[in-house]
Amino acid sequence: MHVTQTMRMLGVNGTAFIEFTLAPNGKLLSAQVYRSSGNPLIDRAALDAVRHHRFPPFPGTEDKTFAVPIEIRVGE
């Protein structure tokens, strides 16, 4: 994951909760912050992590929605 120099300088840490929907072929259909960390830099980094991840295909024909916590730790 790409960490901005600003985040590195500030040593930001926190957890953002991201909700995302995948198609059965693993394609990301949508992603959004559903519970903010309280820091927009952390929220954006968590969202970018999901958007740039390559998800494997899964069985079935229906899209699936997931909600996961993503912890960002910089400068520890």
Tab-separated table of C-alpha atoms in Angstrom:
chain	number	residue	atom	x	y	z
A	1	MET	CA	0.000	0.000	0.000
A	2	HIS	CA	1.190	3.508	-0.822
A	3	VAL	CA	1.630	5.709	2.229
A	4	THR	CA	1.847	9.435	1.634
A	5	GLN	CA	4.763	11.430	2.974
A	6	THR	CA	2.295	13.511	5.000
A	7	MET	CA	1.040	10.387	6.763
A	8	ARG	CA	4.610	9.310	7.451
A	9	MET	CA	5.529	12.725	8.902
A	10	LEU	CA	2.420	12.815	11.091
A	11	GLY	CA	2.775	9.175	12.192
A	12	VAL	CA	-0.966	8.651	11.835
A	13	ASN	CA	-2.628	5.467	13.081
A	14	GLY	CA	-6.216	4.319	13.066
A	15	THR	CA	-8.840	1.943	11.745
A	16	ALA	CA	-11.374	2.658	9.020
A	17	PHE	CA	-14.220	0.288	8.239
A	18	ILE	CA	-14.692	-0.269	4.519
A	19	GLU	CA	-17.741	-1.780	2.844
A	20	PHE	CA	-17.246	-3.196	-0.639
A	21	THR	CA	-19.088	-5.335	-3.156
A	22	LEU	CA	-17.493	-7.947	-5.397
A	23	ALA	CA	-18.753	-9.723	-8.498
A	24	PRO	CA	-18.226	-13.517	-8.583
A	25	ASN	CA	-15.240	-13.008	-10.911
A	26	GLY	CA	-13.505	-10.997	-8.156
A	27	LYS	CA	-14.093	-7.597	-9.764
A	28	LEU	CA	-14.619	-4.763	-7.291
A	29	LEU	CA	-18.012	-3.189	-8.007
A	30	SER	CA	-18.119	-0.564	-5.263
A	31	ALA	CA	-16.273	0.513	-2.139
A	32	GLN	CA	-16.992	3.099	0.524
A	33	VAL	CA	-16.042	4.083	4.049
A	34	TYR	CA	-18.906	2.991	6.274
A	35	ARG	CA	-17.290	3.934	9.597
A	36	SER	CA	-14.647	6.623	9.547
A	37	SER	CA	-11.436	6.469	11.520
A	38	GLY	CA	-11.929	10.159	12.231
A	39	ASN	CA	-8.936	10.992	10.038
A	40	PRO	CA	-9.521	11.523	6.302
A	41	LEU	CA	-5.952	10.442	5.477
A	42	ILE	CA	-6.513	7.061	7.125
A	43	ASP	CA	-9.942	6.664	5.534
A	44	ARG	CA	-8.532	7.396	2.075
A	45	ALA	CA	-5.580	5.008	2.563
A	46	ALA	CA	-7.911	2.196	3.685
A	47	LEU	CA	-10.239	2.798	0.737
A	48	ASP	CA	-7.285	2.850	-1.673
A	49	ALA	CA	-6.035	-0.451	-0.221
A	50	VAL	CA	-9.350	-2.120	-1.093
A	51	ARG	CA	-9.541	-0.464	-4.512
A	52	HIS	CA	-6.059	-1.679	-5.478
A	53	HIS	CA	-6.375	-5.217	-4.101
A	54	ARG	CA	-6.908	-8.090	-6.542
A	55	PHE	CA	-9.665	-10.318	-5.237
A	56	PRO	CA	-9.940	-13.967	-6.321
A	57	PRO	CA	-13.090	-15.301	-7.977
A	58	PHE	CA	-15.593	-17.054	-5.742
A	59	PRO	CA	-18.328	-19.646	-6.378
A	60	GLY	CA	-21.858	-18.619	-7.222
A	61	THR	CA	-23.532	-16.088	-9.467
A	62	GLU	CA	-24.504	-13.333	-7.035
A	63	ASP	CA	-22.460	-10.320	-5.980
A	64	LYS	CA	-21.297	-10.301	-2.359
A	65	THR	CA	-20.870	-7.368	-0.004
A	66	PHE	CA	-18.264	-7.339	2.750
A	67	ALA	CA	-17.516	-4.939	5.603
A	68	VAL	CA	-14.011	-5.066	7.041
A	69	PRO	CA	-11.851	-3.043	9.413
A	70	ILE	CA	-8.570	-1.884	7.904
A	71	GLU	CA	-5.934	-0.748	10.355
A	72	ILE	CA	-3.384	1.808	9.164
A	73	ARG	CA	-0.188	2.189	11.193
A	74	VAL	CA	2.522	4.572	10.068
A	75	GLY	CA	5.653	5.653	11.855
A	76	GLU	CA	5.672	3.214	14.747
